[in-house]
mmCIF file of C-alpha atoms in Angstrom:
data_model
loop_
_atom_site.group_PDB
_atom_site.id
_atom_site.type_symbol
_atom_site.label_atom_id
_atom_site.label_comp_id
_atom_site.label_asym_id
_atom_site.label_seq_id
_atom_site.Cartn_x
_atom_site.Cartn_y
_atom_site.Cartn_z
ATOM 1 C CA MET A 1 85.322 80.057 110.794
ATOM 2 C CA SER A 2 82.761 79.887 108.012
ATOM 3 C CA GLY A 3 83.692 81.734 104.853
ATOM 4 C CA SER A 4 87.401 81.683 105.569
ATOM 5 C CA PRO A 5 89.708 81.133 102.607
ATOM 6 C CA GLN A 6 90.799 77.777 104.036
ATOM 7 C CA GLU A 7 87.239 76.413 103.834
ATOM 8 C CA SER A 8 86.875 73.678 101.215
ATOM 9 C CA TRP A 9 84.230 74.227 98.536
ATOM 10 C CA ALA A 10 83.538 70.499 98.376
ATOM 11 C CA GLN A 11 82.414 70.138 101.980
ATOM 12 C CA PRO A 12 79.700 67.581 102.573
ATOM 13 C CA GLU A 13 76.242 69.105 102.662
ATOM 14 C CA GLY A 14 73.543 67.028 104.327
ATOM 15 C CA GLY A 15 75.786 63.965 104.330
ATOM 16 C CA THR A 16 76.389 63.935 100.559
ATOM 17 C CA TRP A 17 79.285 65.351 98.588
ATOM 18 C CA ARG A 18 78.376 68.160 96.235
ATOM 19 C CA THR A 19 79.763 67.699 92.760
ATOM 20 C CA VAL A 20 79.212 70.471 90.223
ATOM 21 C CA ARG A 21 80.770 70.633 86.807
ATOM 22 C CA THR A 22 82.581 73.903 86.233
ATOM 23 C CA PHE A 23 80.576 74.844 83.129
ATOM 24 C CA THR A 24 77.423 74.875 85.243
ATOM 25 C CA LEU A 25 79.013 77.431 87.573
ATOM 26 C CA THR A 26 79.546 79.794 84.655
ATOM 27 C CA GLY A 27 76.296 79.097 82.811
ATOM 28 C CA GLY A 28 78.315 77.621 79.947
ATOM 29 C CA ARG A 29 80.372 80.803 79.479
ATOM 30 C CA THR A 30 84.024 80.322 78.630
ATOM 31 C CA GLN A 31 85.201 83.957 78.784
ATOM 32 C CA PRO A 32 84.691 86.651 81.408
ATOM 33 C CA SER A 33 82.495 89.537 80.307
ATOM 34 C CA ARG A 34 85.177 91.964 81.493
ATOM 35 C CA ASP A 35 88.773 91.094 80.741
ATOM 36 C CA VAL A 36 90.410 92.998 83.603
ATOM 37 C CA PHE A 37 91.780 90.137 85.689
ATOM 38 C CA THR A 38 95.297 88.767 85.802
ATOM 39 C CA LEU A 39 96.628 86.247 88.294
ATOM 40 C CA ILE A 40 97.884 89.063 90.535
ATOM 41 C CA THR A 41 94.897 91.414 90.303
ATOM 42 C CA LEU A 42 93.759 92.238 93.836
ATOM 43 C CA VAL A 43 90.059 91.812 94.603
ATOM 44 C CA THR A 44 88.216 93.384 97.536
ATOM 45 C CA THR A 45 84.546 93.148 98.503
ATOM 46 C CA LEU A 46 82.764 96.508 98.483
ATOM 47 C CA ASP A 47 79.706 95.582 100.551
ATOM 48 C CA PRO A 48 79.112 92.770 103.016
ATOM 49 C CA PRO A 49 77.741 89.712 101.215
ATOM 50 C CA PRO A 50 74.075 88.826 101.608
ATOM 51 C CA ALA A 51 73.423 86.121 104.204
ATOM 52 C CA SER A 52 72.045 83.608 101.710
ATOM 53 C CA VAL A 53 71.946 82.662 98.064
ATOM 54 C CA GLY A 54 69.789 84.981 96.047
ATOM 55 C CA HIS A 55 70.217 88.333 94.438
ATOM 56 C CA GLY A 56 71.552 86.494 91.379
ATOM 57 C CA LEU A 57 74.396 84.980 93.391
ATOM 58 C CA GLN A 58 75.588 81.408 93.516
ATOM 59 C CA PRO A 59 77.265 79.867 96.582
ATOM 60 C CA GLU A 60 80.656 80.414 94.903
ATOM 61 C CA HIS A 61 79.892 84.126 94.491
ATOM 62 C CA LEU A 62 79.076 84.338 98.198
ATOM 63 C CA ARG A 63 82.307 82.559 99.125
ATOM 64 C CA ILE A 64 84.281 85.046 97.028
ATOM 65 C CA LEU A 65 82.548 87.964 98.719
ATOM 66 C CA ARG A 66 83.262 86.558 102.179
ATOM 67 C CA MET A 67 86.898 85.736 101.526
ATOM 68 C CA CYS A 68 87.635 89.077 99.851
ATOM 69 C CA ALA A 69 86.828 91.207 102.889
ATOM 70 C CA GLN A 70 90.612 91.645 102.778
ATOM 71 C CA PRO A 71 92.325 92.024 99.381
ATOM 72 C CA LEU A 72 93.217 88.737 97.721
ATOM 73 C CA ALA A 73 94.884 87.999 94.399
ATOM 74 C CA VAL A 74 92.908 86.164 91.725
ATOM 75 C CA ALA A 75 95.329 83.230 91.953
ATOM 76 C CA GLU A 76 94.649 82.923 95.699
ATOM 77 C CA ILE A 77 90.886 83.092 95.223
ATOM 78 C CA SER A 78 91.084 80.391 92.566
ATOM 79 C CA ALA A 79 93.162 78.177 94.855
ATOM 80 C CA TYR A 80 90.835 78.653 97.835
ATOM 81 C CA LEU A 81 87.806 77.851 95.676
ATOM 82 C CA ASP A 82 89.632 74.880 94.124
ATOM 83 C CA LEU A 83 88.477 76.074 90.703
ATOM 84 C CA PRO A 84 90.385 76.814 87.509
ATOM 85 C CA VAL A 85 91.474 80.441 87.114
ATOM 86 C CA SER A 86 89.320 80.734 83.972
ATOM 87 C CA VAL A 87 86.177 79.841 85.943
ATOM 88 C CA THR A 88 87.182 82.109 88.813
ATOM 89 C CA THR A 89 87.637 85.108 86.501
ATOM 90 C CA ILE A 90 84.161 84.548 85.047
ATOM 91 C CA LEU A 91 82.664 84.517 88.548
ATOM 92 C CA LEU A 92 84.684 87.614 89.452
ATOM 93 C CA SER A 93 83.515 89.466 86.342
ATOM 94 C CA ASP A 94 79.917 88.729 87.385
ATOM 95 C CA LEU A 95 80.576 90.344 90.753
ATOM 96 C CA LEU A 96 82.411 93.278 89.182
ATOM 97 C CA GLU A 97 79.481 93.986 86.869
ATOM 98 C CA GLN A 98 77.123 93.948 89.875
ATOM 99 C CA GLY A 99 79.347 96.441 91.680
ATOM 100 C CA ARG A 100 80.045 94.040 94.540
ATOM 101 C CA ILE A 101 83.846 93.938 94.233
ATOM 102 C CA LEU A 102 86.730 96.235 93.420
ATOM 103 C CA ALA A 103 89.507 94.894 91.201
ATOM 104 C CA ARG A 104 92.810 96.705 91.024
ATOM 105 C CA PRO A 105 96.272 95.925 89.810
ATOM 106 C CA PRO A 106 98.758 95.077 92.542
ATOM 107 C CA ILE A 107 100.692 97.874 94.163
ATOM 108 C CA HIS A 108 104.093 97.947 92.524
ATOM 109 C CA VAL A 109 107.100 98.481 94.692
ATOM 110 C CA ALA A 110 109.100 101.435 93.459
ATOM 111 C CA GLU A 111 112.076 100.429 91.412
ATOM 112 C CA SER A 112 115.264 100.380 93.407
ATOM 113 C CA PRO A 113 117.484 103.419 92.880
ATOM 114 C CA GLN A 114 120.356 103.023 90.529
ATOM 115 C CA THR A 115 123.759 102.191 91.958
ATOM 116 C CA ALA A 116 125.278 105.456 90.697
ATOM 117 C CA LEU A 117 122.714 107.491 92.626
ATOM 118 C CA LEU A 118 123.388 105.528 95.796
ATOM 119 C CA GLN A 119 127.127 106.085 95.408
ATOM 120 C CA ARG A 120 126.598 109.854 94.976
ATOM 121 C CA VAL A 121 124.491 109.929 98.142
ATOM 122 C CA ARG A 122 127.129 107.936 100.024
ATOM 123 C CA ASN A 123 129.909 110.258 98.797
ATOM 124 C CA GLY A 124 127.845 113.313 99.746
ATOM 125 C CA LEU A 125 127.269 111.979 103.234
ATOM 126 C CA ALA A 126 130.959 111.148 103.611
ATOM 127 C CA ARG A 127 131.823 114.806 102.831
ATOM 128 C CA LEU A 128 129.659 116.063 105.715
#
């Protein structure tokens, strides 16, 4: 399926392999404009991606939008794109500034109750 996370970004196009240096993907930028991303930040697309390149989007931006129809962590996006995390966060900050994605910290699982509390509950149940 096109746009799936398993799709390789270096697929042959027109019989030739596409090779792009990472600094060209970021326009020479080395830092994201918005420093909100960690490796486990979850990213979700807000609107369906446009069908083609345009609207200020590169092919990598479109791939991110397609793969993030379901929430994905930054580390996963970087792995699927086969790009360094630093480059991925720059591309993600572009999309965040355009209002095309939502970035949120991961949902933390509630801390497990303390052993003393569990013992009091067990003792209370035993008394019933």
